[in-house]
Coordinates of C-alpha atoms in Angstrom, one line a residue:
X1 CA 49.1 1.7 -1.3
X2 CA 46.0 2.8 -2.6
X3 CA 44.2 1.1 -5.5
X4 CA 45.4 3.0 -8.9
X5 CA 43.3 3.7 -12.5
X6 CA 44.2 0.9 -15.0
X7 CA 43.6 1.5 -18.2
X8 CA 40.5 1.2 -19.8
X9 CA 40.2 -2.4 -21.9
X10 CA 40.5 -2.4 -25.4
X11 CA 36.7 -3.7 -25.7
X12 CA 35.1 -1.0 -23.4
X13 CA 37.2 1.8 -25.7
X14 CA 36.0 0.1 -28.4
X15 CA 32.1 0.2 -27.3
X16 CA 32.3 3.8 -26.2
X17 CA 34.2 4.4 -29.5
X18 CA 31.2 3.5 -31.4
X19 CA 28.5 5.5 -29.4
X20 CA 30.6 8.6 -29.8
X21 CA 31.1 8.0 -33.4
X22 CA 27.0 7.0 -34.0
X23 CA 26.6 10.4 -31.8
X24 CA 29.3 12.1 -34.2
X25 CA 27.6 10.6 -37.5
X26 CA 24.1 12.1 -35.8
X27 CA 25.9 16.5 -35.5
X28 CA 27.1 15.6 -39.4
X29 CA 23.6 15.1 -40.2
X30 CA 21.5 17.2 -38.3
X31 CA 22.3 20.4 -41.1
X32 CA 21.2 18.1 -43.9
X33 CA 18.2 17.2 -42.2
X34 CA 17.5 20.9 -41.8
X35 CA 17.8 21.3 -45.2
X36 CA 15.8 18.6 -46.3
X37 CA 12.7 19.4 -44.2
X38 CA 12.6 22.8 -45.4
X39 CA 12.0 21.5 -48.9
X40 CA 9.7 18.4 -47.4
X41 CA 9.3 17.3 -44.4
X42 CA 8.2 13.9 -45.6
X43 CA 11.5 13.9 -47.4
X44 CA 13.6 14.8 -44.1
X45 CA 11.9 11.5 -42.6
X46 CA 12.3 8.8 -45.2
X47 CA 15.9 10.2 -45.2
X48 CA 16.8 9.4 -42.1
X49 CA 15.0 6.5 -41.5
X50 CA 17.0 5.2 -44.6
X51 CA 20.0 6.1 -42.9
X52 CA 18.9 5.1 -39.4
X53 CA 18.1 1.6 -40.6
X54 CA 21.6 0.9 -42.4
X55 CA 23.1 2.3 -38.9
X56 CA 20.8 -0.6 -37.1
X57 CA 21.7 -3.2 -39.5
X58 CA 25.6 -2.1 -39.5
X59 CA 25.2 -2.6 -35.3
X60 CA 23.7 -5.4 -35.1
X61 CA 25.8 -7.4 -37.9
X62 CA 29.3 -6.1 -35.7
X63 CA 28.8 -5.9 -32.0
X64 CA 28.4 -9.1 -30.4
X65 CA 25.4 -10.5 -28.6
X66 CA 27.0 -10.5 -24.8
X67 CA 27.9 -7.2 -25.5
X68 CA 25.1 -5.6 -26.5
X69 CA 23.3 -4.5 -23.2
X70 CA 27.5 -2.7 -22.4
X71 CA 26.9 -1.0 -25.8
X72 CA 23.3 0.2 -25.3
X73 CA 24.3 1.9 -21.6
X74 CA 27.1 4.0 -22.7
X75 CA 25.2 4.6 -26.0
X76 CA 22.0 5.8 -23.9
X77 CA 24.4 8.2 -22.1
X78 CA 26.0 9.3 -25.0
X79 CA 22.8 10.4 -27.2
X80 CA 21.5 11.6 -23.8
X81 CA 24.8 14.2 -24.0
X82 CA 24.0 15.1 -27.4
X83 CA 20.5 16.3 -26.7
X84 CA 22.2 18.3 -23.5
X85 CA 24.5 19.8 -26.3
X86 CA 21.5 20.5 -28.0
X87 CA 19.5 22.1 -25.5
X88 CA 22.8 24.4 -24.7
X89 CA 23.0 25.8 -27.8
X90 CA 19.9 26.9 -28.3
X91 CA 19.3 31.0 -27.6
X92 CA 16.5 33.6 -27.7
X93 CA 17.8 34.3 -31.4
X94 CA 17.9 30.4 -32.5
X95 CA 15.4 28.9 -34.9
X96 CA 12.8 26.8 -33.0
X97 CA 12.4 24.5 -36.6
X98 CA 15.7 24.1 -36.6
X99 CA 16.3 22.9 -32.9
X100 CA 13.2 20.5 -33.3
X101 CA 15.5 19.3 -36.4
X102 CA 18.4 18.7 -34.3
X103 CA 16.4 17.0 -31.5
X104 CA 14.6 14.5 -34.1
X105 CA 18.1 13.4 -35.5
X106 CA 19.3 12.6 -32.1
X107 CA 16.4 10.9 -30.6
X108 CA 16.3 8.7 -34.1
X109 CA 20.2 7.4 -33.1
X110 CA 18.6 5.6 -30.1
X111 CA 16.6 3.1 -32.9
X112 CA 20.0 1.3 -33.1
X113 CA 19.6 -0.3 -30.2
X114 CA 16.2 -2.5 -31.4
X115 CA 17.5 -5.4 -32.0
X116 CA 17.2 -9.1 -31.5
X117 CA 20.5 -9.6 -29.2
X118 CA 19.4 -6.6 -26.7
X119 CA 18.7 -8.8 -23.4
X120 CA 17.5 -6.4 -20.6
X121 CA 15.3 -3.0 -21.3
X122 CA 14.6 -0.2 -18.7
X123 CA 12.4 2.1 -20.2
X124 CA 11.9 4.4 -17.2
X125 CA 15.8 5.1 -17.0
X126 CA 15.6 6.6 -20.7
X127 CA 15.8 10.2 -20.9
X128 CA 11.8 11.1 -21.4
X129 CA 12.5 12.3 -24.9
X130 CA 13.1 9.0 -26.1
X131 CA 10.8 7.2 -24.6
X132 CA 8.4 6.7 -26.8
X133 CA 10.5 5.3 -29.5
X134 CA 10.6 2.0 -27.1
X135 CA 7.0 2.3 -26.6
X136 CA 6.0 2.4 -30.1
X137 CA 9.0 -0.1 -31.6
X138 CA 8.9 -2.7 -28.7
X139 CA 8.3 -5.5 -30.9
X140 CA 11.4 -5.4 -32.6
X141 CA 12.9 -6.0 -29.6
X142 CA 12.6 -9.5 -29.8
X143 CA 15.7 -11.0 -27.7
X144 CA 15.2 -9.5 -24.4
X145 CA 15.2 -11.1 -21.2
X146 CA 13.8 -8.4 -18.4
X147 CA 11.5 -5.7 -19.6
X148 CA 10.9 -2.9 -17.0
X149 CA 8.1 -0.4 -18.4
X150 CA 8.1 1.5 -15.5
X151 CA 4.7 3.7 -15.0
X152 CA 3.8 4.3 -18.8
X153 CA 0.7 6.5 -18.0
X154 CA 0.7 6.5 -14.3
X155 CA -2.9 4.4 -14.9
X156 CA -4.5 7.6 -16.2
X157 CA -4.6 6.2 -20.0
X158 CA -4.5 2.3 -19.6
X159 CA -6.7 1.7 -22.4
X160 CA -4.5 3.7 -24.8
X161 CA -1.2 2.3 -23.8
X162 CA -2.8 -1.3 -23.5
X163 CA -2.7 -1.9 -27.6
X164 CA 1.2 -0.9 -27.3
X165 CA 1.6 -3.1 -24.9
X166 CA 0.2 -6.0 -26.7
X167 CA 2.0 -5.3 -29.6
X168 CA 4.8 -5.6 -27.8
X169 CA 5.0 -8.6 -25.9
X170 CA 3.8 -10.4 -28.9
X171 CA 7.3 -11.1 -29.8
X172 CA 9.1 -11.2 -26.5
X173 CA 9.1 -15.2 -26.6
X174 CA 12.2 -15.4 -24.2
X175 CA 11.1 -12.8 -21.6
X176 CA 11.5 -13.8 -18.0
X177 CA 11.0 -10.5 -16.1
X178 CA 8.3 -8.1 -16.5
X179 CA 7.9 -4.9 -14.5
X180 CA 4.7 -2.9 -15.4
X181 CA 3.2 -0.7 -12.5
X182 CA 0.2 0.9 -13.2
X183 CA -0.8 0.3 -16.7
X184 CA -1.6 -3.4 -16.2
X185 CA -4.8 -5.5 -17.8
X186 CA -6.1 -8.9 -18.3
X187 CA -5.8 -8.8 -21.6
X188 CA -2.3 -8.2 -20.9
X189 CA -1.8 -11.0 -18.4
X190 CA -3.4 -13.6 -21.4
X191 CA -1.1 -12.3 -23.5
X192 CA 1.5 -12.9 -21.6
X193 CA 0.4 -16.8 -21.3
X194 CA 0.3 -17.1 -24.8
X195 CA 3.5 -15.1 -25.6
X196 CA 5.6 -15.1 -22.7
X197 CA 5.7 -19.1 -21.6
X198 CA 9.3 -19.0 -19.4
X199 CA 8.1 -15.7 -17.2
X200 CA 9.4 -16.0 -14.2
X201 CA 9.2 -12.3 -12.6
X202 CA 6.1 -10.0 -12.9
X203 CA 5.8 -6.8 -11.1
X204 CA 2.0 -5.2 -11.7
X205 CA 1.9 -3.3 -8.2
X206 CA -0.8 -0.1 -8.3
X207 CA -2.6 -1.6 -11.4
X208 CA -6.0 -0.5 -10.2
X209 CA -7.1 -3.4 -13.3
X210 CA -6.0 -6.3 -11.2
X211 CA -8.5 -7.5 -9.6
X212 CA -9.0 -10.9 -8.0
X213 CA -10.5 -12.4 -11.6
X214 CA -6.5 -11.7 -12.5
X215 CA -5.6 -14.7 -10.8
X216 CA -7.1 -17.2 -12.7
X217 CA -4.5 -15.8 -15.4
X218 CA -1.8 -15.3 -13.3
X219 CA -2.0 -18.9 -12.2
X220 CA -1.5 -20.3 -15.7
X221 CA 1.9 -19.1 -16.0
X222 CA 3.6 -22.1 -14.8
X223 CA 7.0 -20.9 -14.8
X224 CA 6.0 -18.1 -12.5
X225 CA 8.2 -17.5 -9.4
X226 CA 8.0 -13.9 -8.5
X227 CA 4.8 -12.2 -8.9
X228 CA 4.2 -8.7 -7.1
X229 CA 0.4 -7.0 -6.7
X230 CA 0.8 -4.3 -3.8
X231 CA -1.4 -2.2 -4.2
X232 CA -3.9 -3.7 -6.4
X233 CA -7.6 -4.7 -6.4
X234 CA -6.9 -8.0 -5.1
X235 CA -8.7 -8.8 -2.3
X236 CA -7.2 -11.4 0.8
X237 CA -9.4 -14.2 -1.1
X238 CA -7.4 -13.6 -4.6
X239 CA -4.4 -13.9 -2.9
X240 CA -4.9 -17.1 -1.1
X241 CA -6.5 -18.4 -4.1
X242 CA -2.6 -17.5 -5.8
X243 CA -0.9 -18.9 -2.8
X244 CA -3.3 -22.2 -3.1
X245 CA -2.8 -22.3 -6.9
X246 CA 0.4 -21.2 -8.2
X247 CA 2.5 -24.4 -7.2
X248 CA 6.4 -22.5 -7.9
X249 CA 5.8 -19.3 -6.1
X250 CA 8.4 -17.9 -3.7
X251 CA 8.1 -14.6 -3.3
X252 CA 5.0 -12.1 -3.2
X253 CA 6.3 -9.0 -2.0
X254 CA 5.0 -7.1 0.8
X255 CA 1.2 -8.7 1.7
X256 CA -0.3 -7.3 5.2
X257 CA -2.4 -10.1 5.3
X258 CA 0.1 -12.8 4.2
X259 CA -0.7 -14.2 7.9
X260 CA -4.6 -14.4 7.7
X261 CA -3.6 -16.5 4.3
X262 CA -1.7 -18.9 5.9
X263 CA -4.4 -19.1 8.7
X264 CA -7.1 -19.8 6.3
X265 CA -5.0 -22.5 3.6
X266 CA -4.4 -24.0 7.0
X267 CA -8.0 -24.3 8.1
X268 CA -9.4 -24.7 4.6
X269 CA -7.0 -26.8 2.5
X270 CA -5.4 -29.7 4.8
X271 CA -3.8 -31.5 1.3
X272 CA -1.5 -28.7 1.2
X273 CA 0.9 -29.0 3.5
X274 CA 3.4 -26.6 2.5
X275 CA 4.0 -24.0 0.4
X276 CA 7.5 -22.7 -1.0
X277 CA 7.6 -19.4 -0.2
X278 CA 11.3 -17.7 0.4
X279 CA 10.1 -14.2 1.7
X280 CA 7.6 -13.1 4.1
X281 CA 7.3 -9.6 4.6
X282 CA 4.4 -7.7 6.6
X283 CA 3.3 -5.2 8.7
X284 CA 0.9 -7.0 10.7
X285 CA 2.0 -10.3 11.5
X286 CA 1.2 -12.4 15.2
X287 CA 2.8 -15.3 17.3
X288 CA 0.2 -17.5 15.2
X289 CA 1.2 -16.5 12.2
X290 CA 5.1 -17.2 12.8
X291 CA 4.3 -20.6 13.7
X292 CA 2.4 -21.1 10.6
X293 CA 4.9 -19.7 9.1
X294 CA 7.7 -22.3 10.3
X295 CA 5.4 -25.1 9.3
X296 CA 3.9 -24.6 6.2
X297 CA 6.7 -22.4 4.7
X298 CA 9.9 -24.7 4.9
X299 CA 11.9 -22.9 2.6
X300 CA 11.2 -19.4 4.2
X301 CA 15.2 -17.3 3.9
X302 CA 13.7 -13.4 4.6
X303 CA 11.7 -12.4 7.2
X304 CA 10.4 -8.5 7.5
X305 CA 8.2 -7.7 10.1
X306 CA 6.4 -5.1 12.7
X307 CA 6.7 -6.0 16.2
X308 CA 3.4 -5.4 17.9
X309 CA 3.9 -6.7 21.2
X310 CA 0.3 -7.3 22.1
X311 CA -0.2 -9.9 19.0
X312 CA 3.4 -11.2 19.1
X313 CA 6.1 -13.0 20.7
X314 CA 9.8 -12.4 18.8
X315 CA 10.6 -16.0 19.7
X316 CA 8.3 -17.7 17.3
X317 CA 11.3 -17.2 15.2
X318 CA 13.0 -19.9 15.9
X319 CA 10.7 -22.4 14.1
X320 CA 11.7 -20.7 10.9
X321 CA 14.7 -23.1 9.9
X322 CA 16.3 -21.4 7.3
X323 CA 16.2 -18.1 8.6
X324 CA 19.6 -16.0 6.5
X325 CA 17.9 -12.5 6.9
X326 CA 15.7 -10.8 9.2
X327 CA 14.3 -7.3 9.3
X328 CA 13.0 -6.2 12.4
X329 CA 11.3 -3.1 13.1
X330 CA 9.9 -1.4 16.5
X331 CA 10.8 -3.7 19.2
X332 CA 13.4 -3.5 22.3
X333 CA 16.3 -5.4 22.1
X334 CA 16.2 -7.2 25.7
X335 CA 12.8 -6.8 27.0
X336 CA 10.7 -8.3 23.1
X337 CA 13.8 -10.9 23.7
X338 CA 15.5 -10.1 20.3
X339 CA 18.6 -11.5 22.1
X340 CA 17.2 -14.5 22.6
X341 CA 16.3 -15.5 19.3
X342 CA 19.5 -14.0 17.8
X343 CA 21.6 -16.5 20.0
X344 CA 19.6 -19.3 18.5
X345 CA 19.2 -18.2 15.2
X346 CA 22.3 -16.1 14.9
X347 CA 24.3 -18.9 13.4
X348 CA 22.4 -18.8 10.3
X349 CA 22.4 -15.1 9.5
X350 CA 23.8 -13.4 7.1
X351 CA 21.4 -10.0 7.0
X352 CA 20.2 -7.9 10.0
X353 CA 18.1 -4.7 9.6
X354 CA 17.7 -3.7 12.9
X355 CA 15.2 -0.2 13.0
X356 CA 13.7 1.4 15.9
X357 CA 15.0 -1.0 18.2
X358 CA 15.5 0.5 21.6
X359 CA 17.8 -0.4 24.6
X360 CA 20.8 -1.4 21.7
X361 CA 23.7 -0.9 24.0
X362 CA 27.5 -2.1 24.2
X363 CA 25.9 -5.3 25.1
X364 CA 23.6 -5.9 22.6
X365 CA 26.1 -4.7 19.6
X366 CA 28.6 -7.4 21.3
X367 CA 25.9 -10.0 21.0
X368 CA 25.0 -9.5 18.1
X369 CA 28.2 -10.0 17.1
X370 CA 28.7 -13.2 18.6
X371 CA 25.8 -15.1 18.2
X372 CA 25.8 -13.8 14.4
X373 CA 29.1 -14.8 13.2
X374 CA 28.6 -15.7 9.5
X375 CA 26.4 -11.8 9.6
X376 CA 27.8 -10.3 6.3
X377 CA 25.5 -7.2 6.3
X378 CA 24.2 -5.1 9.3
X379 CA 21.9 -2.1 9.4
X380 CA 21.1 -0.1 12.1
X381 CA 18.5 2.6 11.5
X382 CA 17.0 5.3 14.1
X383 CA 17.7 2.8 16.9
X384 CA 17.9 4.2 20.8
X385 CA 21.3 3.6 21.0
X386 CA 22.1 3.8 25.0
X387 CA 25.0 4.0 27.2
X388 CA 25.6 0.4 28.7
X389 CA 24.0 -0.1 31.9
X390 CA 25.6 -2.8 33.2
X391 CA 29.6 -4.1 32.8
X392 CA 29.7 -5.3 29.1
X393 CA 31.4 -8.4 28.2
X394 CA 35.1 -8.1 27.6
X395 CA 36.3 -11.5 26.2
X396 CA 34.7 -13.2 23.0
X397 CA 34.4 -16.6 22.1
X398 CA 35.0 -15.5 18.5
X399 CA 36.2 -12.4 17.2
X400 CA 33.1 -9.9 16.8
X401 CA 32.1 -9.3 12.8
X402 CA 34.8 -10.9 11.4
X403 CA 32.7 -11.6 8.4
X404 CA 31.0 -8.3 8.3
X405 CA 31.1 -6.8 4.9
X406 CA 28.5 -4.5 4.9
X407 CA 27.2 -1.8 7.7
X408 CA 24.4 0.9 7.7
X409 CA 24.6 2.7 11.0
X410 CA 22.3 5.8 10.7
X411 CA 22.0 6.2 15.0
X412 CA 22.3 8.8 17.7
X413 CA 24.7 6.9 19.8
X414 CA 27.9 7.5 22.2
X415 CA 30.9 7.3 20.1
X416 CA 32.2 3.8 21.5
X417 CA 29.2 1.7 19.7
X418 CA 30.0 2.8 16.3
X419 CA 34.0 2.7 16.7
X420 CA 33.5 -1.1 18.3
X421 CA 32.0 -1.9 15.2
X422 CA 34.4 -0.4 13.0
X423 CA 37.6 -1.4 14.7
X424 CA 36.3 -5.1 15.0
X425 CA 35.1 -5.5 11.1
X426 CA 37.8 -6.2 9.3
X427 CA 36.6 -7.4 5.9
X428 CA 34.3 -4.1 5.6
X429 CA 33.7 -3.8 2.4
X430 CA 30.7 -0.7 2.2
X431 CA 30.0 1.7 5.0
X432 CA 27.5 4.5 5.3
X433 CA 27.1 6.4 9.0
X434 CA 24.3 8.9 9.1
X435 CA 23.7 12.2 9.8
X436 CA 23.2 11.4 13.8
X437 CA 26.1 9.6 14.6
X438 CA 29.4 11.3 16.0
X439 CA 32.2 10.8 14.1
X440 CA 35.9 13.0 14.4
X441 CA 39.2 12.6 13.7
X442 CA 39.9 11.1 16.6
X443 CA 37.8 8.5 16.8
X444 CA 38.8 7.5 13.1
X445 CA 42.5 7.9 13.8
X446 CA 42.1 5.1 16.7
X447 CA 40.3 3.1 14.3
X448 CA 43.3 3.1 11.7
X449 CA 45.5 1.6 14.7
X450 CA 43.0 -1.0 14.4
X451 CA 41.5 -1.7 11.1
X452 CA 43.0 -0.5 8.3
X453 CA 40.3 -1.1 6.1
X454 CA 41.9 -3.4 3.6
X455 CA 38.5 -4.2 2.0
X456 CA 36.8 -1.5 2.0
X457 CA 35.1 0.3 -0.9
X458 CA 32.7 2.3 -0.6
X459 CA 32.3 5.2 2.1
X460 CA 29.1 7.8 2.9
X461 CA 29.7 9.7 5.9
X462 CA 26.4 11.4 5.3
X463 CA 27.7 14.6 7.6
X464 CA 30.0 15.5 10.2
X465 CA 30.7 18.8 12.5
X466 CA 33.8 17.2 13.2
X467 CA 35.6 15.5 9.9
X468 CA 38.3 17.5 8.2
X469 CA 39.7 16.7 5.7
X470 CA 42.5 15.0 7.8
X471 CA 40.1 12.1 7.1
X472 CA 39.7 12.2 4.2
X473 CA 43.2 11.8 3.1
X474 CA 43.5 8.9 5.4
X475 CA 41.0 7.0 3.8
X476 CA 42.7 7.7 0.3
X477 CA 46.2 6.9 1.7
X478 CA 45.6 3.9 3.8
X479 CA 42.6 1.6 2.2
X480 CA 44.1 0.2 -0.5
X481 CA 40.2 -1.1 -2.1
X482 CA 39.1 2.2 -1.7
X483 CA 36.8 3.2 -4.8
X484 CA 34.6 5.8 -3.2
X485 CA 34.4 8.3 -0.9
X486 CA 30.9 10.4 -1.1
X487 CA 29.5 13.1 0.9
X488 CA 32.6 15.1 1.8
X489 CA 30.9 18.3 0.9
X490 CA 28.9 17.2 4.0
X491 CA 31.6 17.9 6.8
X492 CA 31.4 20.9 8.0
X493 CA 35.2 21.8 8.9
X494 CA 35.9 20.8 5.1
X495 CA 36.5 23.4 3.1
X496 CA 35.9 24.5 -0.6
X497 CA 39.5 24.5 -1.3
X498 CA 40.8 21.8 0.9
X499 CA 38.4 19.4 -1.4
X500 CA 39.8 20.4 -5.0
X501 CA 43.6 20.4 -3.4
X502 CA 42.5 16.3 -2.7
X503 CA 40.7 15.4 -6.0
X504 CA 44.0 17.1 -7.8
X505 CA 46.3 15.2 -5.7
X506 CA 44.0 11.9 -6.4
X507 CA 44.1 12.7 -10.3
X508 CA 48.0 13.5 -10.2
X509 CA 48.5 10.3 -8.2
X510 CA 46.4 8.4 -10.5
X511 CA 44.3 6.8 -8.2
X512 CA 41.1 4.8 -8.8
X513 CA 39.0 6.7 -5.8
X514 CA 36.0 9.1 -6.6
X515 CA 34.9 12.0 -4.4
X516 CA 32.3 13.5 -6.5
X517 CA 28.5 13.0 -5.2
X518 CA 26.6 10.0 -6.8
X519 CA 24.9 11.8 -8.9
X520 CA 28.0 12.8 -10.8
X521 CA 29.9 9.3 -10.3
X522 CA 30.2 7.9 -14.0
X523 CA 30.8 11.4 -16.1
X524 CA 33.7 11.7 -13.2
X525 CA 37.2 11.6 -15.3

């Protein structure tokens, strides 16, 4: 029995209640406003500033703090409505003063959300229009948490965003994520030491300002965990100097030369003998650097590397204790010994990204599954998916992806390696098959015998020559989890008609699956 719509709880109707009535209290005003700025513009403003202001205080006195971030999402998509409204009415014959009118009123609704109990802020998910409300009124935005400022100026005016900036963060006393890309200073980054003493998280990446005298600063923010600079000016020497001095990090992002670092710490700095790094990811890594790797990074849980077979052997891996997820990328399965180091470090996966591997065959999918038997995600991208060569194993110690929850199989393969996977995982949860891999009814219809999906959630069949909307229906019918099913426009032998005959019968049945593309998937009724 598939999963049906309950009904919406009384404190999400009452949160979207509000928006829509702010929104409704915005169209009431908007001819008064007109009227007011054609005797004064001045007048117009102080208006609804007035009124705006009441609306802010009336918000923040009723809606309670852990609820404010729910309020501020649908009331972001509602205002974001009321300018589409806006912009639909307006005609060759309409009044330009009197659409500007309109558009002012409906950007000034988004004020109510500056308050004290907002806790996380994405300014680069804002429709652009009201963007620079947040820019210019971020101080008042005392209580938040995680500030994401996106690109601001793309780095083409740094010095004129920097002062808004400053202003700002003067007040964020409780922040403990910052993501600002591009637009990043050093009299940013002492500002933040002063203002911001429990940062945790700080993503400056392409701030052409950050240089390797930024890390003098950087290092002073004790609480500092996370702090990503790809694509700065910070040279291999600032970041070992980060690595050497910033006692709590764990995670730098992507660093090329994160290998060379440890090589030098090693050679230069014997009172350090380890760091706590979680994450290394690189593009240019070799068997040195793996073992450097395993000793002075105990704590090391993500690994993302390039295989270059001339610099590196694959089974420097197993020094790295606490190995849970590993990204590989351009190496062969058998012959760089991938198996190898999957049957001893298998146990302790629970991620594997898999991409450009060659000679993946029966075999090596079977392995996989069996020495990775806790494995909970696996990805598969634009790997050379072969026909087995040899007999491929039959019986299993254990059976193969029982924990698997999510798969990513975006592969030119025969048929049999994705349908293994798929009839084997029962608690699959999210599955997305690519363009490249064959799929058809009959090979989903031998599945069902099989697996019938009682997890799963989420399906992207990207495309298919073969799917009809058979399929389709099964999927609705049969997986009782089932929340989405995206890309059906995708499969060629579905037709125009045969998809509006299964979203009515989904509506009439009431049942909690959505077909419409992604794009679409929260205005979908």
């Amino acid at each position: 029995m598939p999963r049906l719509n309950q009904p919406v709880r009384l404190e999400t109707l009452a949160l979207k209640g509000t928006t829509v009535w702010l929104c409704h209290i915005a169209e009431l005003l908007m001819p008064t406003m007109l009227v007011l700025s054609k005797q004064g513009n001045n007048e117009a403003q102080k208006c609804l500033k007035s009124i705006v202001l009441d609306l802010r205080d009336e918000y923040d006195h009723c809606i309670p703090g852990h609820l404010y971030d729910d309020m501020a999402k649908m009331l972001i998509t509602q205002i974001n409505l009321l300018i589409e409204r806006v912009k639909k009415a307006l005609d060759l014959r309409a009044s330009m003063s009197k659409f500007l009118c309109q558009m002012n009123v409906a950007i000034a609704m988004s004020e109510v959300l500056l308050s004290r109990k907002l806790r996380v802020m994405k300014i680069e998910e804002l429709p652009k229009t009201m963007r620079h409300i947040f820019y210019s009124k971020m101080n008042e935005m005392k209580g938040l948490r995680y500030l994401s400022l996106g690109s601001m100026s793309g780095g083409w005016k740094t010095e004129d965003m920097e002062k808004t900036i400053l202003n700002g963060l003067g007040t964020m006393k409780n922040l403990t994520a910052l993501t600002l890309n591009y637009d990043c200073t050093n009299t940013i980054l002492r500002s933040l030491i002063k203002n911001c003493p429990n940062l945790e998280y700080l993503d400056i990446s392409n701030s052409k300002y950050v240089t390797n005298d930024s890390i003098d600063i950087i290092t002073k923010l004790k609480k500092l965990k996370v702090v990503i600079l790809m694509r700065t000016q910070v040279t291999i020497a600032g970041m070992i100097e980060l690595l050497v001095k910033a006692k709590n990090l764990t995670d730098i992002g992507r660093y090329d030369d994160l290998g060379r670092c440890l090589e030098f710490i090693e050679q230069n700095y014997p009172q350090i003998l380890s760091l706590k790094l979680q994450r290394f990811e690189t593009r240019f890594a070799t068997t040195r650097h793996i073992q450097l790797l395993a000793e002075m990074c105990p704590d090391i849980r993500y690994v993302s590397i390039f295989h270059n077979m001339l610099l590196m052997d694959l089974m420097a891996l197993i020094g790295v204790n606490n190995l849970e997820e590993l990204y590989l990328l351009s190496c062969d399965f058998f012959a760089d010994q991938v198996r190898d180091v999957l049957q001893v470090k298998g146990c302790n996966l629970t991620y594997l990204h898999l991409e450009h591997v060659e000679q993946m065959d029966m075999n090596a999918l079977i392995y996989i599954s069996q020495y990775c038997p806790d494995l909970k995600t696996l990805a598969l991208y634009n790997c050379v998916m072969i026909p087995s060569t040899s007999v491929f194993l039959r019986k299993y110690a254990i059976p193969p992806f029982m924990n698997l929850e999510r798969l990513g199989f975006v592969c030119e393969c025969p048929f049999n390696h994705l349908e293994f996977i798929l009839t084997t995982a029962l608690k699959l949860r999210f599955l997305q098959v690519g363009t490249q891999a064959y799929t058809s009814d009959e090979m989903f219809e031998r599945i069902f015998l099989r697996n019938p999906f009682q997890y799963l959630e989420d399906v992207r069949i990207i495309h298919s020559s073969e799917l009809t909307i058979e399929t389709a229906y099964r999927f609705v019918e049969n997986c009782p989890s089932l929340l989405l099913l995206n890309e059906l426009e995708c499969w060629q032998k579905v037709r125009d008609y045969e998809l509006v005959q299964l979203r009515q019968m989904i509506k009439e049945q009431n049942y909690a699956v959505h077909t419409a593309p992604l794009r679409n998937y929260g205005n979908q009724e």
